[in-house]
Coordinates of C-alpha atoms in Angstrom, one line a residue:
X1 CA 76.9 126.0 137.3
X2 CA 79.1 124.4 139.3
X3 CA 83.5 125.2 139.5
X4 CA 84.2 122.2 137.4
X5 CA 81.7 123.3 135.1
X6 CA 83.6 126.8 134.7
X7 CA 87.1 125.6 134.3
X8 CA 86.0 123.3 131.6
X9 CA 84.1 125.9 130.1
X10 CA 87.5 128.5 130.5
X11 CA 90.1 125.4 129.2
X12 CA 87.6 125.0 126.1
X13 CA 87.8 128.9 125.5
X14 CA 91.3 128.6 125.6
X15 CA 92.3 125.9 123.4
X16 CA 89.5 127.5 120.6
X17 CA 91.2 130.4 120.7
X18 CA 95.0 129.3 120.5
X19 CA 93.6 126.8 117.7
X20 CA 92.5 130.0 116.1
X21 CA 96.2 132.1 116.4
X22 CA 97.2 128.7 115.1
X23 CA 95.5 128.5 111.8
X24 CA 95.8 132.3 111.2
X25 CA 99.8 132.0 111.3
X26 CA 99.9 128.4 109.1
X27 CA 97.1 130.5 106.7
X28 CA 99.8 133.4 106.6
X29 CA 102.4 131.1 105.7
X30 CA 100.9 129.2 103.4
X31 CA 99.7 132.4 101.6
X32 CA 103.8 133.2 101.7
X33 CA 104.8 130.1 100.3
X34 CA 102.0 130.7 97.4
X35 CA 103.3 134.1 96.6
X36 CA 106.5 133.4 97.0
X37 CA 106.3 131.2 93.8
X38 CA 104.3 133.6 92.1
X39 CA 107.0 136.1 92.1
X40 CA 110.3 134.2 91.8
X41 CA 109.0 132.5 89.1
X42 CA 110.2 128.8 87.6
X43 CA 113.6 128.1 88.4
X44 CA 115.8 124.9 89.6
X45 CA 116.1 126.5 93.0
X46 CA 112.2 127.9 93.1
X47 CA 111.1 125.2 95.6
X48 CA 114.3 125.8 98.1
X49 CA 113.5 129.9 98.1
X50 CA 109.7 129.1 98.9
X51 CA 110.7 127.2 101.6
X52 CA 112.9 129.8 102.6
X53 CA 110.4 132.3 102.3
X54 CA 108.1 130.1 105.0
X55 CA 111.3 130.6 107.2
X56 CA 111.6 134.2 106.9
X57 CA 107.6 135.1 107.7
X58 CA 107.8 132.7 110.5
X59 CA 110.9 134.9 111.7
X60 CA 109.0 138.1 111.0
X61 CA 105.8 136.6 113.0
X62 CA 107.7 136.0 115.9
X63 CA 110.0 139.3 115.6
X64 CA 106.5 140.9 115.8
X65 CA 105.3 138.6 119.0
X66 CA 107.8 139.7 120.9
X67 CA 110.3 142.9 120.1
X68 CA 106.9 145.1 119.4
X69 CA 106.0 144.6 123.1
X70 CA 109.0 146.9 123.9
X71 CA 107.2 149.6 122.4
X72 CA 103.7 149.6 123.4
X73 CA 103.8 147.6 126.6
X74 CA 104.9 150.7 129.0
X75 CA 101.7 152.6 127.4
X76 CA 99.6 149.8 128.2
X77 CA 100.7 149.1 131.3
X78 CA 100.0 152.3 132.4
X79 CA 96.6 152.1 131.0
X80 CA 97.1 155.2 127.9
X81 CA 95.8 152.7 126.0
X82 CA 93.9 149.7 125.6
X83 CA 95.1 146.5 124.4
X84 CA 93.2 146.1 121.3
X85 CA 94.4 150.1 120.3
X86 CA 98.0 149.1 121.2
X87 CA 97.8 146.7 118.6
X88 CA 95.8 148.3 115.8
X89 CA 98.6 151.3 116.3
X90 CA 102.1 148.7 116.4
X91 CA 100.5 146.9 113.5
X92 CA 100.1 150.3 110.8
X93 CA 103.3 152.1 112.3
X94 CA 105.2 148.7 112.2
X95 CA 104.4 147.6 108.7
X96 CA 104.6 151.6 107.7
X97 CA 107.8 151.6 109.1
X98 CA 108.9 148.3 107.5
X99 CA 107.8 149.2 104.0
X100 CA 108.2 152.9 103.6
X101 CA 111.9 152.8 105.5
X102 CA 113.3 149.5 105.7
X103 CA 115.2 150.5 102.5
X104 CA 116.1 148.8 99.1
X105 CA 119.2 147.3 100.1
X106 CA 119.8 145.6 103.1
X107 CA 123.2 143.8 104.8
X108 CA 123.0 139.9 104.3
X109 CA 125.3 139.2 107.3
X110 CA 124.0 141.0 110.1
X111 CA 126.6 143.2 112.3
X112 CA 129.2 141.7 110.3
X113 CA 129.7 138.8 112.5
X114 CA 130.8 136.7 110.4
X115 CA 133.2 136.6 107.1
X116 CA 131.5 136.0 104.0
X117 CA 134.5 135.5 102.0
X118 CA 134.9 132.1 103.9
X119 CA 132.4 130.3 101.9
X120 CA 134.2 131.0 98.5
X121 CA 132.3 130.0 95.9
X122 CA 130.0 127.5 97.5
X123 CA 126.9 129.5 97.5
X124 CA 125.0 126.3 98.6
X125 CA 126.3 126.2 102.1
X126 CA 126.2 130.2 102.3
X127 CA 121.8 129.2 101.6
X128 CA 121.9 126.8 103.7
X129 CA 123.1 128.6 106.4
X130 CA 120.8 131.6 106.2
X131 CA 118.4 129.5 106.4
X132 CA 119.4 127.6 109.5
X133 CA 119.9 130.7 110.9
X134 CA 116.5 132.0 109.9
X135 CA 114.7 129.0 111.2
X136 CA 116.9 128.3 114.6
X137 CA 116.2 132.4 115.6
X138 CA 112.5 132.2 114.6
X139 CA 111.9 128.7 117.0
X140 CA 114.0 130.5 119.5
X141 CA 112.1 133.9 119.8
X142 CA 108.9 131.4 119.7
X143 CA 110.2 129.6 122.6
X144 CA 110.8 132.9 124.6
X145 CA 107.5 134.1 123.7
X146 CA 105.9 131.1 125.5
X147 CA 107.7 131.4 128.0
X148 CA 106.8 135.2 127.9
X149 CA 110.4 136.4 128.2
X150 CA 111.0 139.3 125.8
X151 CA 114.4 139.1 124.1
X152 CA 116.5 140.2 121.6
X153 CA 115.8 140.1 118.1
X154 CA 118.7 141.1 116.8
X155 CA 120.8 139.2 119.4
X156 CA 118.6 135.7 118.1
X157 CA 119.6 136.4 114.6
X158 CA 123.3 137.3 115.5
X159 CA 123.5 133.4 117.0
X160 CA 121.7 131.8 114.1
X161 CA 124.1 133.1 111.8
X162 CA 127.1 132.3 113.6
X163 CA 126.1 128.8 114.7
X164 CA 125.3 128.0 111.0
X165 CA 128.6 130.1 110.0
X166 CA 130.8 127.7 112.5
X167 CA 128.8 124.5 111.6
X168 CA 129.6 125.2 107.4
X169 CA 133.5 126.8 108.1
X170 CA 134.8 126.4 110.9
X171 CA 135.4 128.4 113.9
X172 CA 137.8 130.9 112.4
X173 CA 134.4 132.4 110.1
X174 CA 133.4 134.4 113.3
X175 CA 134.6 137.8 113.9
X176 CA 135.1 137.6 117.9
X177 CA 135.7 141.0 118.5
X178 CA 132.4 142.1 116.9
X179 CA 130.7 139.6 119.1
X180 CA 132.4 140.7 122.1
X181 CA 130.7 143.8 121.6
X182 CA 127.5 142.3 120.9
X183 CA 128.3 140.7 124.3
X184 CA 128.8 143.8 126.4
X185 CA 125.1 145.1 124.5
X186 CA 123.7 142.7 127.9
X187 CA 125.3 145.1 130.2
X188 CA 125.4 148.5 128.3
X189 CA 122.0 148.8 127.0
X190 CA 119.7 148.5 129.9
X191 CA 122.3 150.2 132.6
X192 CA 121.8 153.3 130.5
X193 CA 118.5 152.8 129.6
X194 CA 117.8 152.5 133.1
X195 CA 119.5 155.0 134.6
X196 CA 118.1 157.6 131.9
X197 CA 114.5 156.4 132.9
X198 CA 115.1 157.2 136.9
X199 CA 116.5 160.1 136.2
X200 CA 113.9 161.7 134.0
X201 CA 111.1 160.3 136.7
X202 CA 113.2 161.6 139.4
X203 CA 112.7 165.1 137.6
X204 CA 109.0 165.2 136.7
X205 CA 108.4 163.8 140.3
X206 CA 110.6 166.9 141.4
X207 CA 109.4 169.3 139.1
X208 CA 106.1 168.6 139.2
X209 CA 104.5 165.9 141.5
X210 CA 106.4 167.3 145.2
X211 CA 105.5 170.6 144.3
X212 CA 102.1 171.9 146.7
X213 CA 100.4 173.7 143.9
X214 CA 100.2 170.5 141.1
X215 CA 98.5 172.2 138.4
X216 CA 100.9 175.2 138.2
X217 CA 103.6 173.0 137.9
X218 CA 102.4 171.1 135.4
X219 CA 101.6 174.2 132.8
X220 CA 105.1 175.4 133.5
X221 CA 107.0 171.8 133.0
X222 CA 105.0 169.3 131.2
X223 CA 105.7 171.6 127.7
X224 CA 109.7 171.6 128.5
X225 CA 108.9 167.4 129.0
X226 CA 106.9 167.2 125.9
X227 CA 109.2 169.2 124.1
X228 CA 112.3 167.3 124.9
X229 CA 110.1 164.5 124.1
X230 CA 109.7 165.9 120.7
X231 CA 113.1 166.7 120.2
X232 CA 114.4 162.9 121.4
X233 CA 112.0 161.4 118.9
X234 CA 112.4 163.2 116.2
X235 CA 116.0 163.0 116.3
X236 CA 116.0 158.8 117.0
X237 CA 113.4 158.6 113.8
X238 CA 115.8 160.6 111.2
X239 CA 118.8 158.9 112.8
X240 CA 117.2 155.3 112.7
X241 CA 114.1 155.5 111.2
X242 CA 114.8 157.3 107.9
X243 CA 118.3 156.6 107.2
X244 CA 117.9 154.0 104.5
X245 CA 115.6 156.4 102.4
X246 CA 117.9 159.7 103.2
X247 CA 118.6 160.4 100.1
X248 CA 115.5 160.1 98.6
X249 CA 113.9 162.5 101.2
X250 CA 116.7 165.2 100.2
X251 CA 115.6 164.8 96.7
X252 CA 112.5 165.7 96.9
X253 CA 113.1 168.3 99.6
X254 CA 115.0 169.8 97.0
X255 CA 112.3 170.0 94.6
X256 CA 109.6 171.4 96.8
X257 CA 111.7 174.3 98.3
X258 CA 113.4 176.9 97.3
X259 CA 116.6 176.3 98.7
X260 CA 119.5 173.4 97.6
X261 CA 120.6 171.2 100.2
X262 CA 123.3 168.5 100.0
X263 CA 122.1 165.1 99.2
X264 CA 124.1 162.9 101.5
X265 CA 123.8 159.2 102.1
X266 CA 123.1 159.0 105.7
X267 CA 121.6 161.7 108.2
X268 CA 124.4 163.6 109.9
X269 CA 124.1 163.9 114.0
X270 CA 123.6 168.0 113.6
X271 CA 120.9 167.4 111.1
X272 CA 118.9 165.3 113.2
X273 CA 119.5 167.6 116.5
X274 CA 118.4 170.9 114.2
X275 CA 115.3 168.9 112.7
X276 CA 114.8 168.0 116.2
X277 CA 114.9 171.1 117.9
X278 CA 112.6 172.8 115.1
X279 CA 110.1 170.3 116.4
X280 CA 110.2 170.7 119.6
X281 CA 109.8 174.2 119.4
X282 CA 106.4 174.0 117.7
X283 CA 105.4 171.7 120.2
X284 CA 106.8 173.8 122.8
X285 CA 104.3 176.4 121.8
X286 CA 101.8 174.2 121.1
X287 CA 101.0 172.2 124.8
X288 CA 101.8 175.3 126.1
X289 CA 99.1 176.9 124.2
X290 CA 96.5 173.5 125.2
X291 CA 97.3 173.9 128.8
X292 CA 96.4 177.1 129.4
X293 CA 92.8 175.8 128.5
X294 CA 92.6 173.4 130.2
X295 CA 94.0 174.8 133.9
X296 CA 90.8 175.3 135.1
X297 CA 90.1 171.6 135.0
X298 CA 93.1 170.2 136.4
X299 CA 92.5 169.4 140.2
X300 CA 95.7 169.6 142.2
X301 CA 96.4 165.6 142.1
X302 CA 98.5 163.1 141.1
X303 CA 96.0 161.6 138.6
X304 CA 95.4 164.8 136.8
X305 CA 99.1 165.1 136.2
X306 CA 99.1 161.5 134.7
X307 CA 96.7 162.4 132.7
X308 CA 98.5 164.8 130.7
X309 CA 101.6 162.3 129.5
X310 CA 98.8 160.0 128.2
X311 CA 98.7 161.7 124.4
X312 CA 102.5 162.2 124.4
X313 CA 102.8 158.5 125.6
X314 CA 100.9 157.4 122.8
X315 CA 102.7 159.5 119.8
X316 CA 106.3 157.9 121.5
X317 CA 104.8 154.4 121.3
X318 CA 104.0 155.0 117.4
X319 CA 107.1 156.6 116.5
X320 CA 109.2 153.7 118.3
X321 CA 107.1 151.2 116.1
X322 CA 107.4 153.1 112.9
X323 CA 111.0 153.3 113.8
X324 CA 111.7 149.5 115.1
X325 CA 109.9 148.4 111.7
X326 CA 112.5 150.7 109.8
X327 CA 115.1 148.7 111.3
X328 CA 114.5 145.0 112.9
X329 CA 112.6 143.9 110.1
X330 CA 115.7 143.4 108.4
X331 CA 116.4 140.6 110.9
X332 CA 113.9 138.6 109.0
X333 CA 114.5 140.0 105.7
X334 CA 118.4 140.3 106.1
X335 CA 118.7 136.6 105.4
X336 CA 115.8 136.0 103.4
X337 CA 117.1 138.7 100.9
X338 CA 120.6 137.3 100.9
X339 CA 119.1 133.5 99.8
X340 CA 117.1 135.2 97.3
X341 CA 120.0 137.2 95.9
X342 CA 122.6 133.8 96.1
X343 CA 119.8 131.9 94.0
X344 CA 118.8 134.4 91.7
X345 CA 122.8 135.7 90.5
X346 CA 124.4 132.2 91.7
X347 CA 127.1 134.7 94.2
X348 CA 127.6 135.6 97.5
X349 CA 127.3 139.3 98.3
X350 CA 127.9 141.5 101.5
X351 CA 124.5 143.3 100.3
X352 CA 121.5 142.6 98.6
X353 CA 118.7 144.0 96.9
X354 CA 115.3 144.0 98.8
X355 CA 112.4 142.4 96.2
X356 CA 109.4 144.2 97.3
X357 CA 108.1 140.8 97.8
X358 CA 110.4 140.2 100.5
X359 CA 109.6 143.1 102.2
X360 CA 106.1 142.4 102.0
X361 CA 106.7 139.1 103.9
X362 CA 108.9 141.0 106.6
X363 CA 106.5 143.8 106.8
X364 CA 103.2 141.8 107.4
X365 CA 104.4 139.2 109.2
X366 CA 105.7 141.6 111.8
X367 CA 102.3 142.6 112.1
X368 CA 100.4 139.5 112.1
X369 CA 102.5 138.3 114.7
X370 CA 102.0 140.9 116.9
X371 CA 98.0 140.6 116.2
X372 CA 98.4 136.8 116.8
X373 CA 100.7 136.6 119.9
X374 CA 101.9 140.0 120.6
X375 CA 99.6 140.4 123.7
X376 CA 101.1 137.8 126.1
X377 CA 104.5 139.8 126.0
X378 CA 102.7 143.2 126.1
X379 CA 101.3 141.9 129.6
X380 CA 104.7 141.1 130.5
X381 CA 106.1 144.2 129.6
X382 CA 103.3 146.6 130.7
X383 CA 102.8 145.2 134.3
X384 CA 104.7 142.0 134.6
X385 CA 108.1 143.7 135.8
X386 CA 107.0 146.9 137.9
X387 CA 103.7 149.0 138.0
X388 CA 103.6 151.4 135.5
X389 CA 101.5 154.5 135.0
X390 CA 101.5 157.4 132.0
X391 CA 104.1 159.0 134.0
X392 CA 106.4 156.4 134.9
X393 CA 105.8 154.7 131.1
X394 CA 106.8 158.2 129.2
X395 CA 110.4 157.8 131.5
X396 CA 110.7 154.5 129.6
X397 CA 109.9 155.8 126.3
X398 CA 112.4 158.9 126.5
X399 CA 115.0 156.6 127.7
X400 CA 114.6 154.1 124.8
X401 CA 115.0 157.1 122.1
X402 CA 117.6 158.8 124.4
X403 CA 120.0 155.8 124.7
X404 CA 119.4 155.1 120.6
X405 CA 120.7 158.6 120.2
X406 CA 123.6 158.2 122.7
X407 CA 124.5 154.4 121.6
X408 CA 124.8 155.6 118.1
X409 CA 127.3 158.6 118.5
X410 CA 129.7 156.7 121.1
X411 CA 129.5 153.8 118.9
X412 CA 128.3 151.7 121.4
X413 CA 126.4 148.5 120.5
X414 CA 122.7 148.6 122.5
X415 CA 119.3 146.3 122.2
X416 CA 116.0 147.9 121.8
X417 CA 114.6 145.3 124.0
X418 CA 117.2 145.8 127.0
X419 CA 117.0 149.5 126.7
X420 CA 113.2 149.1 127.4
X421 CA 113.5 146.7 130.3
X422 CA 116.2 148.5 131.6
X423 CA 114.1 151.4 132.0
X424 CA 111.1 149.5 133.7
X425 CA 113.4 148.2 136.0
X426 CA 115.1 151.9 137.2
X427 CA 111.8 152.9 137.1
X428 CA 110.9 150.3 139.6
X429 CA 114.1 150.8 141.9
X430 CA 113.3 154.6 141.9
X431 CA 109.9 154.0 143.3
X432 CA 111.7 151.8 145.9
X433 CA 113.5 154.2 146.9
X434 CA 111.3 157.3 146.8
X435 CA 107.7 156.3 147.9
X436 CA 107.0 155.8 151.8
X437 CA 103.1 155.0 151.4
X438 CA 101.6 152.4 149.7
X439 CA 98.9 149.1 150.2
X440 CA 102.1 146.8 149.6
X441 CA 103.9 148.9 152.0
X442 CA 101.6 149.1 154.8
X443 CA 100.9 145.4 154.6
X444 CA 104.8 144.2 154.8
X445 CA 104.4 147.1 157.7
X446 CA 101.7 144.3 159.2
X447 CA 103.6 140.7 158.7
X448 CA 106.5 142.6 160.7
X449 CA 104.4 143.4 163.4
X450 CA 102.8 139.6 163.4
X451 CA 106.7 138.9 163.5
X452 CA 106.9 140.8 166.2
X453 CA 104.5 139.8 168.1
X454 CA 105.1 136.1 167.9
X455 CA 108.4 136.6 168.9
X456 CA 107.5 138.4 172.3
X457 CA 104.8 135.7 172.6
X458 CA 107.4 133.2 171.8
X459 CA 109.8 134.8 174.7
X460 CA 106.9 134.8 177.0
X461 CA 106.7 130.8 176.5
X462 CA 110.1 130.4 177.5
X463 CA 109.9 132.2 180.4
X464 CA 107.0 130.4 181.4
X465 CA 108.9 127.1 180.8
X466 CA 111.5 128.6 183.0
X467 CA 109.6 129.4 185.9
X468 CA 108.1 125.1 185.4
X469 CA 111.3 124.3 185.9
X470 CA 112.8 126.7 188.6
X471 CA 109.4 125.2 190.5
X472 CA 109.9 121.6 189.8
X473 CA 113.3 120.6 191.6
X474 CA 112.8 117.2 189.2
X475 CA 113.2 117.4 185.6
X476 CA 109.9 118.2 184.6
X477 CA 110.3 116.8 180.4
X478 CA 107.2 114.2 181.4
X479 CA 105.0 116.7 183.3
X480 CA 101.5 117.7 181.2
X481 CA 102.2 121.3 181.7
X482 CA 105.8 121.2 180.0
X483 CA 104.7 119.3 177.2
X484 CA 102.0 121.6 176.9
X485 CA 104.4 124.3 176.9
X486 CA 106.9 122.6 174.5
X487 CA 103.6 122.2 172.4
X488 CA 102.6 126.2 172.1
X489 CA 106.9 126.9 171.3
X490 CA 106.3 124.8 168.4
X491 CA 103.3 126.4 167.1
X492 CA 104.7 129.7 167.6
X493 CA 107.9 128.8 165.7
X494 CA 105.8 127.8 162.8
X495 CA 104.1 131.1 163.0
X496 CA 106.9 132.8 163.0
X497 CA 108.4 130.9 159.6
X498 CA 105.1 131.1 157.5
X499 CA 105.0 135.1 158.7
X500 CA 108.9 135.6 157.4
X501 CA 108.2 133.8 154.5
X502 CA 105.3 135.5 153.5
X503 CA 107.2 138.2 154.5
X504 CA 110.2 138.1 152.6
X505 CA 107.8 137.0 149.3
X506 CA 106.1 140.7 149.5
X507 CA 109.3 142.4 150.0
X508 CA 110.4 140.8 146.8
X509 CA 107.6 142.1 145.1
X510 CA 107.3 145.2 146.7
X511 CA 108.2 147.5 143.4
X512 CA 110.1 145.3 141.2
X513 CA 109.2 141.6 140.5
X514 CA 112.2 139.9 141.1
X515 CA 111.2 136.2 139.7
X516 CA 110.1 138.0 136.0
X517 CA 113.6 139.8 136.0
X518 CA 115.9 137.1 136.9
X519 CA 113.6 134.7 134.2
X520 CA 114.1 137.8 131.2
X521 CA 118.1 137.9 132.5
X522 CA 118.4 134.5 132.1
X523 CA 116.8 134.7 128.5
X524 CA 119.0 137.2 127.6
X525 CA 122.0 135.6 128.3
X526 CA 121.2 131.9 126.9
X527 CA 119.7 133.7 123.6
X528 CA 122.9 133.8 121.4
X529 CA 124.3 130.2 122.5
X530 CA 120.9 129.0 122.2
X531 CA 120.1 130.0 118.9
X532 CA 123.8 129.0 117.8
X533 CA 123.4 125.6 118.7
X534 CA 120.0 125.5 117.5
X535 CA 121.0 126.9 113.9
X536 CA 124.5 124.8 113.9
X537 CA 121.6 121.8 114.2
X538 CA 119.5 122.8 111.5
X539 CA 122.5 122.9 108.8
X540 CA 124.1 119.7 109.8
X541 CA 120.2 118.3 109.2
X542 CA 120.0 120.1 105.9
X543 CA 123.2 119.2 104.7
X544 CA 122.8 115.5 105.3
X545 CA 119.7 116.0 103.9
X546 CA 121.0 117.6 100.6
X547 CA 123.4 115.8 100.6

């Protein structure tokens, strides 16, 4: 079989199996729009919610393409799972996470961008709108994930509805300040979630990894890692992942114990850090307790230590699923349940009931998507922006809980998906800085020696050409010996210019991938404007449409 042969063979591959993602998402939105009329029943406005309803799984399919990556790509990056595991795990703790905690109620206007009361009574444009924003964030997170730039969900949605809020009242509907916040979330959000990602590498490397005997520093840190693990995560999931069922948990805590607790509406910060710390005690005792039988195993290595963030790495990557299905898939179901709640009571409210069918669309489209599509970002995520193993992933995992945590108590607006990328970058710059050996290293070490040497070979030449023409009292530019001379300068010159740029090219790449990070920058700071516009579009169409 010839090379032709097997790229024809490879391109036919291909195209079968995008056909495939293809018909699974239209099947999964045409089973939506089916349901959706089974439930809302016959109505003058049954028709406009189905179609809504397409919207809002589309938005859910692509929430799941791309924000899941955030939480599983470090762990399979640095190979503590598999692919196909990574998915099987996002998909349960994401829909889990969606249906158990994404709550009965949820905001129709997320962050409060925009002012509600501006629409008056005219609860068609306030549909309309949702929709364009549902639609206009939904083709922009689909555009990002082609291009295999991981952005912000929550930052897509917060441009659809303010492009569609602008395009149906005006300017003066947007709450600037809020968005100036939202705005500083670019720079916020993956400074600390980077610098909280070097710093905890910087201490296992420290701790554990410098140290001459390997193994006895692992069974007297990796337990005190674990544990703050335990503590971090536990913390983030009451504080983020529980808080719309809160008081339902109290209740029935309540009833199985003993003792009475207050049933408040939210987690308080001191709960959370006590449930936390309870936690991380057990599983203090607990790796502790695994460790010591397993010493005998461990060699005194690198790899051995890596080895023993792999489990931990894998519980983090569940809990953040669980916990980012708690909370982003209201960016699908935010809007969705707003349209539903304007057509079903003919108002506009600030809340809105979730139907369980809604968040049934929100909670498996999340996970379809991330079946269908979720891989290409996952790639991008896991290896794409810096090498990552167990050790290096479980920095970027602690710092997406920690920064949560922080974020939430300063009152400081953060994305999920910077956090993450953050990390992976300080991640990256800290192996910059820190190792001295590696194949990239010595090899740069190489193209500046063929530097070198072309340059002194290149000096030589011009010396030579010197001595022609101390020799040669005439100008010797026609003699066959200069031109032959003139003819080697050239060559070496050219040397010397494919060497530095080949050069300069590794050094780029050396720890961080500097062509993926100024692509995902540049994402991230066209993805409100771009998904404004985009939604702003979308309601004039419908409007002139409906009109």
């Amino acid at each position: 079989m010839n090379n032709s042969q097997v790229t024809d063979e490879s391109l036919s591959q291909s195209t079968g199996s995008d056909l495939a993602r293809l018909a699974a998402g239209l099947l999964f939105l045409a089973v939506v729009l089916g349901f959706s009329f089974y439930f809302v029943g016959p109505s003058s406005n049954q028709l406009f919610l189905a179609i809504a309803a397409v919207f809002g799984g589309y938005m859910a399919m692509n929430i799941g393409a791309n924000d899941v990556a955030n939480n599983v790509g470090p762990a399979v990056g640095s190979k503590a799972m598999t692919m196909g595991w990574a998915i099987v795990i996002a998909m349960i703790f994401e829909a889990s996470g969606a249906i158990i905690a994404g709550g009965d109620v949820v905001s129709t206007i997320k962050k409060g961008i925009i002012d509600i009361e501006a629409f008056g009574e005219n609860t068609d444009h306030f549909t309309w709108a949702m929709m364009s924003a549902l639609l206009a964030a939904a083709l922009w997170l689909n555009l990002a994930t082609w291009a295999r730039a991981p952005v912000s969900t929550t930052h897509s949605i917060v441009g659809g509805v303010m492009g569609a809020g602008i395009a149906a009242a005006g300017f003066s509907i947007v709450d600037w300040a809020t968005m100036a916040k939202i705005a500083s979330s670019w720079v916020i959000s993956p400074v600390i979630g980077g610098v909280i990602a070097a710093l905890f590498l910087f201490a296992i490397k420290k701790t554990i990894i410098f140290k001459e005997d390997k193994v006895a520093a692992s069974y007297r840190w990796v337990p005190v890692y674990v544990a703050v693990m335990a503590w971090a995560f536990v913390t983030y999931l009451v504080l983020k992942g529980l808080k719309k069922i809160w008081p339902e948990i109290m209740q029935l805590s309540n009833e199985l114990f003993f003792f009475t607790v207050e049933v408040t509406k939210k987690p308080t910060f001191p709960t959370a850090l006590f449930l936390g710390g309870l936690v991380a005690i057990l599983v203090y005792g607990a790796v502790k307790k695994r460790l010591r039988s397993k010493l005998d195993h461990l060699d005194n290595t690198r790899e051995s230590v890596n080895i023993l963030f792999t489990v931990p790495l894998i519980f983090a990557a569940s809990l953040l699923s669980f916990a980012h299905g708690a909370n982003d898939v209201a960016n699908a179901i935010g809007p969705l349940a707003a349209i539903n709640d304007a057509v079903m009571t003919g108002g506009i409210s600030a809340k809105a009931e979730i139907p369980f069918w809604v968040m049934g669309v929100g909670a498996f489209g999340l996970a379809i998507g991330l079946a269908l599509y979720g891989p290409r970002l996952i790639k991008t995520v896991g290896s794409g922006i810096t090498d990552l193993d167990p050790m290096r992933a479980f920095s970027v995992a602690m710092a997406a809980a920690i920064t949560v945590i922080i974020a939430s108590q300063l009152g400081l607006p953060v994305s999920s998906t910077h956090i993450a990328i953050g990390g992976i970058f300080g991640v990256g710059l800290l192996r910059q800085r820190l190792d001295k050996n590696s194949t990239l290293l010595a090899e740069i070490k190489r193209e500046k020696a063929v530097v070198q040497g072309e340059k002194a070979r290149l000096k030589a030449l011009y010396e030579q050409l010197n001595q022609v023409e101390s020799r040669d009292g005439r100008s010797a530019e026609n003699s066959e010996e200069m031109l032959r001379i003139y003819k080697l300068i050239d060559e070496e010159r050219a040397v010397i210019k494919a060497a530095k740029k080949e050069l300069k090219k590794d050094q780029k790449s050396l720890y961080i991938k500097q062509g993926m990070i100024q692509k995902i920058i540049t994402a991230w700071l066209i993805t409100v404007p771009s998904a404004a516009v985009l939604s702003a579009c979308i309601f004039y169409t419908i409007q002139s449409f409906m009109s």
